[in-house]
GROMACS .gro file of C-alpha atoms in nm:
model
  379
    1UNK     CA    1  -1.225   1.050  -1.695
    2UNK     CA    2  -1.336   1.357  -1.554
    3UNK     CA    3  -1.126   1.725  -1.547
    4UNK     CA    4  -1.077   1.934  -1.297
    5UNK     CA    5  -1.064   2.303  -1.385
    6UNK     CA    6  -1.088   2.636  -1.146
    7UNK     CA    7  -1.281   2.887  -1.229
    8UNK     CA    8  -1.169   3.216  -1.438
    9UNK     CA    9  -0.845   2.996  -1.489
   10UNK     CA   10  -0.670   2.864  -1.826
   11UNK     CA   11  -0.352   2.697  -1.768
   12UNK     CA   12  -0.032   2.626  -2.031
   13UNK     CA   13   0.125   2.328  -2.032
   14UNK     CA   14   0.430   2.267  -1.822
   15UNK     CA   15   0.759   2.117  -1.908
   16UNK     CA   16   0.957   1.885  -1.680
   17UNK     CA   17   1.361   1.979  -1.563
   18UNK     CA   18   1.520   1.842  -1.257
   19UNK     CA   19   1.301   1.970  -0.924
   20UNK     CA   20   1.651   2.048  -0.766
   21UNK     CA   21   1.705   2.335  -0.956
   22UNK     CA   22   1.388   2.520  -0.862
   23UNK     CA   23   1.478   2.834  -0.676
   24UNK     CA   24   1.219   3.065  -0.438
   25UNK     CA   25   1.109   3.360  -0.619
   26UNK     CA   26   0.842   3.536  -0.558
   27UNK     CA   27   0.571   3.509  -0.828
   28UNK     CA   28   0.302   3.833  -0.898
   29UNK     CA   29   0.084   3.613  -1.133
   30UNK     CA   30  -0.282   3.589  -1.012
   31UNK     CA   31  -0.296   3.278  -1.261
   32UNK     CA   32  -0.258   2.979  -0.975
   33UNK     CA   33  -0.464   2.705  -0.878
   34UNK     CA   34  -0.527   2.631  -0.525
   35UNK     CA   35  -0.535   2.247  -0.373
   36UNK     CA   36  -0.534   2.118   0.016
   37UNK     CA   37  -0.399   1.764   0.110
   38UNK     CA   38  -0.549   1.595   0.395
   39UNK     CA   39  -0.495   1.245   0.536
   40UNK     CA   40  -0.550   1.019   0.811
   41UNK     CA   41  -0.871   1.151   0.913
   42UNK     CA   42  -0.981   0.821   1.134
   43UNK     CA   43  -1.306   0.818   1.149
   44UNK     CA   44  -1.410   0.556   1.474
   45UNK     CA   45  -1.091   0.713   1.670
   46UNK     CA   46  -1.159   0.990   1.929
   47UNK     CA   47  -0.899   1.277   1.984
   48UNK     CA   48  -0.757   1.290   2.395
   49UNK     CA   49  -0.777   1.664   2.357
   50UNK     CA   50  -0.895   1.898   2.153
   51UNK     CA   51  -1.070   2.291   2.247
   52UNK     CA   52  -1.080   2.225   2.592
   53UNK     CA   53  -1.279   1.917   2.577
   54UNK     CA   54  -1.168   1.525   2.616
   55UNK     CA   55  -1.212   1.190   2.420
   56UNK     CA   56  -1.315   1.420   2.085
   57UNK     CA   57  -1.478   1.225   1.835
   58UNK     CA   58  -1.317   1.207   1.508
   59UNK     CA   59  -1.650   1.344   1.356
   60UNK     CA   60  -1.634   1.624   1.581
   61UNK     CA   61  -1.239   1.693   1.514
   62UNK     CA   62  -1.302   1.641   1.084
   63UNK     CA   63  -1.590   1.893   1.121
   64UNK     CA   64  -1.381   2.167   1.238
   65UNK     CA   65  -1.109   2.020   0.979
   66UNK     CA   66  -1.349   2.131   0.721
   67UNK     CA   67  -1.458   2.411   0.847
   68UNK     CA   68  -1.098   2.550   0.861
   69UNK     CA   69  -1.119   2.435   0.498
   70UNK     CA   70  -1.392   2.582   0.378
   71UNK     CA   71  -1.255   2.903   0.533
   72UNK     CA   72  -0.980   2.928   0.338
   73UNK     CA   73  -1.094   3.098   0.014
   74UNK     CA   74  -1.107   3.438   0.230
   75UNK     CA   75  -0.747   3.371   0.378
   76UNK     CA   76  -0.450   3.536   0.234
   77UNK     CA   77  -0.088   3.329   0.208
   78UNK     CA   78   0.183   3.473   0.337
   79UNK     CA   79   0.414   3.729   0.185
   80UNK     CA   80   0.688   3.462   0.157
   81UNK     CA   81   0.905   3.361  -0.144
   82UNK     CA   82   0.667   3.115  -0.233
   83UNK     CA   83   0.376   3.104  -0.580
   84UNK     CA   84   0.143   3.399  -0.537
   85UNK     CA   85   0.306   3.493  -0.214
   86UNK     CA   86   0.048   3.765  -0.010
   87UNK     CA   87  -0.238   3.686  -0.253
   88UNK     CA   88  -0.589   3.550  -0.163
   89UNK     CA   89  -0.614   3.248  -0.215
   90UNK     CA   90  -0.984   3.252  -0.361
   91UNK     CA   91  -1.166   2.952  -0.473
   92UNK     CA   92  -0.967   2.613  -0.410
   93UNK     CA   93  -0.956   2.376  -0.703
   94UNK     CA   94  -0.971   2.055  -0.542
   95UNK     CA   95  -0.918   1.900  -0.187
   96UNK     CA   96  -0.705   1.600  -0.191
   97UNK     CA   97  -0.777   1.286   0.114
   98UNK     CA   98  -0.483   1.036   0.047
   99UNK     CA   99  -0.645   0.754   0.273
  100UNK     CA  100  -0.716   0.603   0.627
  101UNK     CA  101  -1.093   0.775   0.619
  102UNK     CA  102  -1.225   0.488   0.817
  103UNK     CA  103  -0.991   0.324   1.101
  104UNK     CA  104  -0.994  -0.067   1.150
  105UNK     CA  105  -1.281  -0.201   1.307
  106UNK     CA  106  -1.088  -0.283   1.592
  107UNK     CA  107  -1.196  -0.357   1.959
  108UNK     CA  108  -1.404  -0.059   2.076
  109UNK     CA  109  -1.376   0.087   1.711
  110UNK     CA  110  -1.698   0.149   1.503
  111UNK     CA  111  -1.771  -0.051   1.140
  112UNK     CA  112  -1.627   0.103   0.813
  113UNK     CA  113  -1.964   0.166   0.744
  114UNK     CA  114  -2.008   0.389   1.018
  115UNK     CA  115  -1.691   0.582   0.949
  116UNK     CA  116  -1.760   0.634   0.611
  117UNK     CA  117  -2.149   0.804   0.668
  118UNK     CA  118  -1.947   1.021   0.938
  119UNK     CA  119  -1.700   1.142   0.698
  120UNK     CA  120  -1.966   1.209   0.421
  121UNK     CA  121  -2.213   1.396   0.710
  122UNK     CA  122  -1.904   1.562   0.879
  123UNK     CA  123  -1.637   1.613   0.562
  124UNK     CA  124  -1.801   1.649   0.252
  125UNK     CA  125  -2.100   1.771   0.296
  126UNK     CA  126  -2.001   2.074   0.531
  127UNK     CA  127  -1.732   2.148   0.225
  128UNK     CA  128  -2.024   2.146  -0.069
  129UNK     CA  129  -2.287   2.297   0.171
  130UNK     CA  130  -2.411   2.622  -0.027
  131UNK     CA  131  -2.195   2.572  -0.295
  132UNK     CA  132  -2.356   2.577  -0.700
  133UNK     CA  133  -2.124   2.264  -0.763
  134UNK     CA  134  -1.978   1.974  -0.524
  135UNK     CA  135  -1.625   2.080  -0.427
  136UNK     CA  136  -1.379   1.840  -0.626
  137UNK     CA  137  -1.237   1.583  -0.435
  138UNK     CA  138  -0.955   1.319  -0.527
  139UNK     CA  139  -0.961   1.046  -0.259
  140UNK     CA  140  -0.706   0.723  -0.204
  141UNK     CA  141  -0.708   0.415  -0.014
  142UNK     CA  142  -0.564   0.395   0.303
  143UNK     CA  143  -0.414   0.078   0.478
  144UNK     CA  144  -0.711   0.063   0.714
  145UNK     CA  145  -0.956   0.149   0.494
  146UNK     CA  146  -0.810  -0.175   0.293
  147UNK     CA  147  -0.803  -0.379   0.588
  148UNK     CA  148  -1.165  -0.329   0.660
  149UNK     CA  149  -1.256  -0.495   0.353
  150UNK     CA  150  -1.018  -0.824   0.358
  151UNK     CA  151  -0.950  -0.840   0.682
  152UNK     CA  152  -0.661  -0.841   0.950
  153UNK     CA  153  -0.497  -1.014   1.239
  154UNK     CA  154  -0.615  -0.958   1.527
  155UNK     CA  155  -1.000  -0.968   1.367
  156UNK     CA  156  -1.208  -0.668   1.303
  157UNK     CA  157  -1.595  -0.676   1.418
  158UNK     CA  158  -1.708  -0.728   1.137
  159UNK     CA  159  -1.413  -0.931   1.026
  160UNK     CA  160  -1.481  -0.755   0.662
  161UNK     CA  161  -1.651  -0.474   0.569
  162UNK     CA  162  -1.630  -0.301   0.186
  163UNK     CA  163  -1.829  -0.040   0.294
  164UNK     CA  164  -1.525   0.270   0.283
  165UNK     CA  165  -1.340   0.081  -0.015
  166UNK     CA  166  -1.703   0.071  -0.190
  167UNK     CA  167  -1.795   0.449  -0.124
  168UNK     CA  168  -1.444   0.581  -0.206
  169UNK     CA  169  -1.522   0.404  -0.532
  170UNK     CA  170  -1.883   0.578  -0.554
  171UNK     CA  171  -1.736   0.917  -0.447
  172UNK     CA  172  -1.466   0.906  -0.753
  173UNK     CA  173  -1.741   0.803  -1.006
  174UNK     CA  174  -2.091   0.763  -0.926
  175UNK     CA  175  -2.247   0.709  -1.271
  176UNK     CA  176  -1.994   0.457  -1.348
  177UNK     CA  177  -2.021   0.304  -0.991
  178UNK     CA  178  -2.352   0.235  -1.031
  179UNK     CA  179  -2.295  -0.014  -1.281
  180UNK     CA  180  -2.017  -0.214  -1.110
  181UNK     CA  181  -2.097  -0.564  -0.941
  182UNK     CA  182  -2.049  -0.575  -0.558
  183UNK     CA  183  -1.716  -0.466  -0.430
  184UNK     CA  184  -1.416  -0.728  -0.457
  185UNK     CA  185  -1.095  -0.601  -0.357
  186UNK     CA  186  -0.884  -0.786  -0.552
  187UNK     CA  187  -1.018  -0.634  -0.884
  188UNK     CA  188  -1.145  -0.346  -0.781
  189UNK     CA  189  -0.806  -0.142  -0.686
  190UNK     CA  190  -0.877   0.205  -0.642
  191UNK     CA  191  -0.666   0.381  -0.919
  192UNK     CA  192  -0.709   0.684  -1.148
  193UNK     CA  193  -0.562   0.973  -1.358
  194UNK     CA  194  -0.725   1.313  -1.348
  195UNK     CA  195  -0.608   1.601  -1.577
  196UNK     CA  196  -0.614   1.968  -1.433
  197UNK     CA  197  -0.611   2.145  -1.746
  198UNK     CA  198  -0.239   2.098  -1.839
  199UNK     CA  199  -0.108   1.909  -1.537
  200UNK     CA  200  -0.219   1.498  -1.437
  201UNK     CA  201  -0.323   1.382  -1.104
  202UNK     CA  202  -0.234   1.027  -1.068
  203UNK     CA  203  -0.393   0.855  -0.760
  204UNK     CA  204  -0.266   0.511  -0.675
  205UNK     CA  205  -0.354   0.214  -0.472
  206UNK     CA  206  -0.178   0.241  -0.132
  207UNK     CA  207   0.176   0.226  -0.254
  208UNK     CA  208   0.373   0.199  -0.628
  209UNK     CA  209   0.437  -0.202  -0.574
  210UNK     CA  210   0.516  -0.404  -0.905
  211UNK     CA  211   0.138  -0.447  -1.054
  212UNK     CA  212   0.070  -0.059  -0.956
  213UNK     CA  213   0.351   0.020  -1.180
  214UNK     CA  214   0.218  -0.174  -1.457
  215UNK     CA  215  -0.076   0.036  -1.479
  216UNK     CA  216   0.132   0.376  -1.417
  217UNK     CA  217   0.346   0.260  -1.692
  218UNK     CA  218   0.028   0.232  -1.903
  219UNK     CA  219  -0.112   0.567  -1.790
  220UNK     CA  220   0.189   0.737  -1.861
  221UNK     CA  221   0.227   0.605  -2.210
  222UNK     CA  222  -0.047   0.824  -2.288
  223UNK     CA  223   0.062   1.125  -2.135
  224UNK     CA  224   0.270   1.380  -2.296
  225UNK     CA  225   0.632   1.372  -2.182
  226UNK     CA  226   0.573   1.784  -2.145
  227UNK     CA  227   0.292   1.749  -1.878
  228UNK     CA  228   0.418   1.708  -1.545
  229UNK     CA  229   0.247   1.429  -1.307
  230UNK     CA  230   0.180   1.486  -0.930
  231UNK     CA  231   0.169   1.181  -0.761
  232UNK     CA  232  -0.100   1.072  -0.474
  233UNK     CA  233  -0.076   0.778  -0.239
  234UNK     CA  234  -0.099   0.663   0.102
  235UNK     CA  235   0.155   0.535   0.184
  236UNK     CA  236   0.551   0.706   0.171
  237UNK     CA  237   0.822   0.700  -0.051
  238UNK     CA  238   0.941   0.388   0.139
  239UNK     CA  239   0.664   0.204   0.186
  240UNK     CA  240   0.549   0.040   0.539
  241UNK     CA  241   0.690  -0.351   0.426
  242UNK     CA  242   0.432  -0.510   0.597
  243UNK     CA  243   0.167  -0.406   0.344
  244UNK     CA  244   0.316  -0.627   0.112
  245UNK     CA  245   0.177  -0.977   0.077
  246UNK     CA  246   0.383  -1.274   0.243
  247UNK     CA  247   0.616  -1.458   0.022
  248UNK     CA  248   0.439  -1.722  -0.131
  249UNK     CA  249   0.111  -1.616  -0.065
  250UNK     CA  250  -0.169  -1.632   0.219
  251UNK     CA  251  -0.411  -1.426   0.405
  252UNK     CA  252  -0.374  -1.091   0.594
  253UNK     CA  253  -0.161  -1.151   0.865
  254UNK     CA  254   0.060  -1.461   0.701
  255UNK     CA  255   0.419  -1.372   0.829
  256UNK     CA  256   0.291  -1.086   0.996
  257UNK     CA  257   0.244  -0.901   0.639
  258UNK     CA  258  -0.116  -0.795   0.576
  259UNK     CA  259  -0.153  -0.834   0.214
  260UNK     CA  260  -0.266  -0.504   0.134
  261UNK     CA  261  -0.029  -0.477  -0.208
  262UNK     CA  262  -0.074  -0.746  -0.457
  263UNK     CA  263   0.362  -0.803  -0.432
  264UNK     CA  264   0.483  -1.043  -0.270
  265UNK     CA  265   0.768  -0.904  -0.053
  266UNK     CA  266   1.046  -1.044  -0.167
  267UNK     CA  267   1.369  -1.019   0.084
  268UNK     CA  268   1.427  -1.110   0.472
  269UNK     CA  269   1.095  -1.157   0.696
  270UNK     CA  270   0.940  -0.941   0.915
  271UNK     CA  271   1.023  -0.735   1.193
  272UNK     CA  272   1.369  -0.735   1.022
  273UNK     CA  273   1.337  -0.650   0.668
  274UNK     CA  274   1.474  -0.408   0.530
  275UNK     CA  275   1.315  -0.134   0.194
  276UNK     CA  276   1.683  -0.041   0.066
  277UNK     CA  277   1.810  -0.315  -0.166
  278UNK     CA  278   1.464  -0.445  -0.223
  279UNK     CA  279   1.435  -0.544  -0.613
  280UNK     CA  280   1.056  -0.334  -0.627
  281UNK     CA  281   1.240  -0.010  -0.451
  282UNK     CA  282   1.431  -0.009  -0.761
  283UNK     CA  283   1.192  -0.093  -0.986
  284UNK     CA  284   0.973   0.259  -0.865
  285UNK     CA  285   1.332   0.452  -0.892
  286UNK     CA  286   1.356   0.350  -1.243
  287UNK     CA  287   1.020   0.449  -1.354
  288UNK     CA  288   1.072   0.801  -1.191
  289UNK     CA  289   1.458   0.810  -1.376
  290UNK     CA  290   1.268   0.714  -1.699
  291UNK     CA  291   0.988   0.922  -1.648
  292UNK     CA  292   1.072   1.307  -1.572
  293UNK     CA  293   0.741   1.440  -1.622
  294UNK     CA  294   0.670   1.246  -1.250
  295UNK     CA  295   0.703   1.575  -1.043
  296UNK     CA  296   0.625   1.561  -0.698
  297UNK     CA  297   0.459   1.216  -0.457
  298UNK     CA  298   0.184   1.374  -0.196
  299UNK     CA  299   0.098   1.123   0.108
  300UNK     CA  300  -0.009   1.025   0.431
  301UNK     CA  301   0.046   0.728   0.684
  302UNK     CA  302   0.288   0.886   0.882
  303UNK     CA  303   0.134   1.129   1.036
  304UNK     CA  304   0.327   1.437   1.035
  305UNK     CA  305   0.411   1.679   0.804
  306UNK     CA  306   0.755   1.693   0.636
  307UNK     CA  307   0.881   1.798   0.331
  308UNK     CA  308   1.116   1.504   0.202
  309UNK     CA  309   1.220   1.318  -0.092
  310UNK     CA  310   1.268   0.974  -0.248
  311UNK     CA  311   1.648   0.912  -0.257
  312UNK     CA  312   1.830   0.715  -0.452
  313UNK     CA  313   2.047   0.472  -0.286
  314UNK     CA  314   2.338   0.710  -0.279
  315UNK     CA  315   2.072   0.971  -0.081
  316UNK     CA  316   2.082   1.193  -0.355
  317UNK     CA  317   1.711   1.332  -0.384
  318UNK     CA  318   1.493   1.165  -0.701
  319UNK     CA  319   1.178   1.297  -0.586
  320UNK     CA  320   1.032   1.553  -0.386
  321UNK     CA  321   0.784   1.442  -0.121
  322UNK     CA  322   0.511   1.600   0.108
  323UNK     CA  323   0.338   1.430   0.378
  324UNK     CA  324   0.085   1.548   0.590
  325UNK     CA  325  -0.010   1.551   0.967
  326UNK     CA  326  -0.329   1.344   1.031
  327UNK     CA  327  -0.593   1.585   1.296
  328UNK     CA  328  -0.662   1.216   1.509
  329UNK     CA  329  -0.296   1.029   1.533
  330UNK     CA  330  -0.082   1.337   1.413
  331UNK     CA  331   0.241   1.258   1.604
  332UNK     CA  332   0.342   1.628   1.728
  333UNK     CA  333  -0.006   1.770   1.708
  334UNK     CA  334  -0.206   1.506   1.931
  335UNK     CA  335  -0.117   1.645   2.260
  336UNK     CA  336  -0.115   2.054   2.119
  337UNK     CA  337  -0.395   2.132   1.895
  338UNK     CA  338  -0.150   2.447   1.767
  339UNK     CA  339   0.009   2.217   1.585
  340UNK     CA  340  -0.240   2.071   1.375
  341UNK     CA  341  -0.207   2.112   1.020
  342UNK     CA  342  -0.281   2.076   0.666
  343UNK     CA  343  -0.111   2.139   0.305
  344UNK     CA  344  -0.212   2.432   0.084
  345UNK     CA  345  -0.066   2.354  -0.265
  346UNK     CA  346  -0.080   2.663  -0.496
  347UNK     CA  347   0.032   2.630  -0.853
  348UNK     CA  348   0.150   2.834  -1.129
  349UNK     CA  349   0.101   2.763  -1.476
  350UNK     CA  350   0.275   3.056  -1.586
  351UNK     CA  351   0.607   3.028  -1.420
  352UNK     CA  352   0.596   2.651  -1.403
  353UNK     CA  353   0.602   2.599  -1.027
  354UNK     CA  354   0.488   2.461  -0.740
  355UNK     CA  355   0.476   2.556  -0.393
  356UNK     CA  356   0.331   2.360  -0.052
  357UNK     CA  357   0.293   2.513   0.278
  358UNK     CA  358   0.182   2.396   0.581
  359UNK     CA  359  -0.121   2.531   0.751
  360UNK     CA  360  -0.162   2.496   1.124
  361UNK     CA  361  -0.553   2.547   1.092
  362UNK     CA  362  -0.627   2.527   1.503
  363UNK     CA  363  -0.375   2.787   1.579
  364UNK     CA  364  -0.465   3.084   1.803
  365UNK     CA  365  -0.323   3.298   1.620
  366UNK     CA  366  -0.375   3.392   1.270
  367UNK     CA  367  -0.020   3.548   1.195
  368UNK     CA  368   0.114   3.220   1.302
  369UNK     CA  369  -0.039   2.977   1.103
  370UNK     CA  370   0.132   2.956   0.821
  371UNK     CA  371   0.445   2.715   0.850
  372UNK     CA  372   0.727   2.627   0.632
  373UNK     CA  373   0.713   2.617   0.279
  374UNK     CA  374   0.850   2.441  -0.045
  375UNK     CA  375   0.858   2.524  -0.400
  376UNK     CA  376   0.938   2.301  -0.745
  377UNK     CA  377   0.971   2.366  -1.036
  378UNK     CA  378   0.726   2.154  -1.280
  379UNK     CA  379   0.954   2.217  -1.645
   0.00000   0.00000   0.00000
């Protein structure tokens, strides 16, 4: 297990209370850490718009995505109520990609393969280029990229390719990579804990179904019940139910559920199931009841920014939650590229919070990029 720490930076452990009660004031300390959540970057896809010119390559669209990233270091946030309001935000501490890096080799689509060079040429390396150190990145699988490697109804070309699943596996830990046998998706679930100093980044495997849980309930056995856990995963809050696997078994596609979770769903078949009532939406509610120190859930999938919650049946929030637009299927920024937009996550060990804001990264104007904005507390 690796740790990520930011430079010049020594954080305190933080306490867990209820993330309801956090209230926006504006913090002077220069002690924060600085991360960016991306998603849904879709390699194989090409953009109808974007700069003036058409049919935009993903490649070309994810360069200037990390550009815009890179860029940020010499960018001031805004003098809002938020953590370290009107501060620079100065080296970042990590860049988060919670899935869908390669799109399904569909009809007209490239390989997973492909994808996956294109977002290391066109991602990665334009975010480490002249830096002393790669960048740290914390990466999660993505429906598609999942699909690629067991395949999916209608059939990819090729019908399976591990090629994304096997170098999001090499790009979390090479050294330990190296020493794996060849890719196999159902052992090789793409799951990990990272500790930033005095706070734990827990990635998960598409979604928090039943056998996920079992290994979150491990990992959080061994973590203090004083520091706080941020959450990363493709998929939302309430999951997509067709990820599931079909009751009683089968390949992707069985009952129209592509067997990306190792659960079987267990409730009224598709297109008319429903996620509220479901025994395994319950089952994640409890863990978060039981464990506090869970703090905040970051994903993708969606494609569009919101800030949101997991509910409890009742709809009383349980969880905050932040997802993010995607810069190829973004669903109000693919016809206006003013509307594209990442999340700048800036915490404070000192005062205990959180806050996200969206940055529209394409926007003409630089007084206008900066969105709306969230904070939590993390005691």
């Amino acid at each position: 297990m690796w740790i990520l720490r930011a430079a010049v930076l020594s954080l305190v452990v933080i306490m867990g209370v209820p993330w309801q009660t956090a209230t926006a004031q504006r913090s002077e300390s220069a002690a924060a850490i600085h991360f960016v959540l991306v998603s849904d970057l879709h390699y194989g896809l090409a953009r109808a718009r974007f700069r003036g010119d058409s049919a935009v390559s993903a490649a070309k669209v994810n360069a200037a995505l990390a550009a815009a990233v890179r860029a940020l270091p010499g960018t001031r946030l805004p003098d809002d109520t938020g953590v370290h309001a009107g501060q620079p935000i100065g080296e970042l501490g990590f860049v988060a990609v919670t899935g869908d890096i390669a799109n399904r080799a569909e009809p007209g689509v490239q390989s997973a393969a492909a994808s996956w060079q294109e977002f290391l040429d066109t991602f990665v390396a334009p975010l480490n280029a002249g830096r002393a150190a790669p960048l740290p990145m914390i990466v999660a699988t993505g429906n598609h990229d999942a699909s690629n490697a067991i395949g999916y109804v209608p059939a990819l070309t090729p019908r399976t390719d591990t090629a994304a699943m096997a170098g999001l596996l090499r790009l979390i830990d090479p050294v330990q990579y190296a020493q794996r046998p060849p890719f196999d998706y159902t052992r090789d679930r793409i799951h990990y804990v990272r500790r930033l100093d005095g706070v734990a980044l827990m990635v998960l495997h598409i979604w928090p179904d039943s056998a996920e849980r079992a290994w979150m309930e491990q990992e959080l056995s061994s973590i203090p019940d004083s520091v706080p856990v941020l959450l990363f995963a493709h998929d939302p809050p309430m999951v997509d139910i067709s990820h599931f696997t079909a009751p009683g078994g089968g390949p992707p596609g069985t009952g129209g559920f592509q067997a990306l979770l190792t659960e079987q769903w267990q409730g009224a078949p598709l297109p008319g199931a429903r996620f509220e009532g479901s025994p395994t939406l319950e089952g994640f509610r409890e863990l978060v009841r039981r464990h506090r120190n869970v703090r905040a859930y970051f994903h993708g999938h969606q494609n569009w920014t919101e800030f949101h919650a997991l509910r409890e049946a009742d709809g009383t929030a349980l969880l905050p939650a932040f997802r993010v637009d995607s810069p190829l299927k973004g669903r109000d920024s693919a016809t206006d590229d003013t509307k594209l937009s990442f999340l700048v996550v800036t915490l404070d060990a000192a005062r205990q919070r959180l806050t996200v804001r969206e940055y529209r990264w394409d926007h003409v104007s630089a007084a206008s990029r900066w969105g709306p904005q969230a904070t939590i507390l993390l005691r």
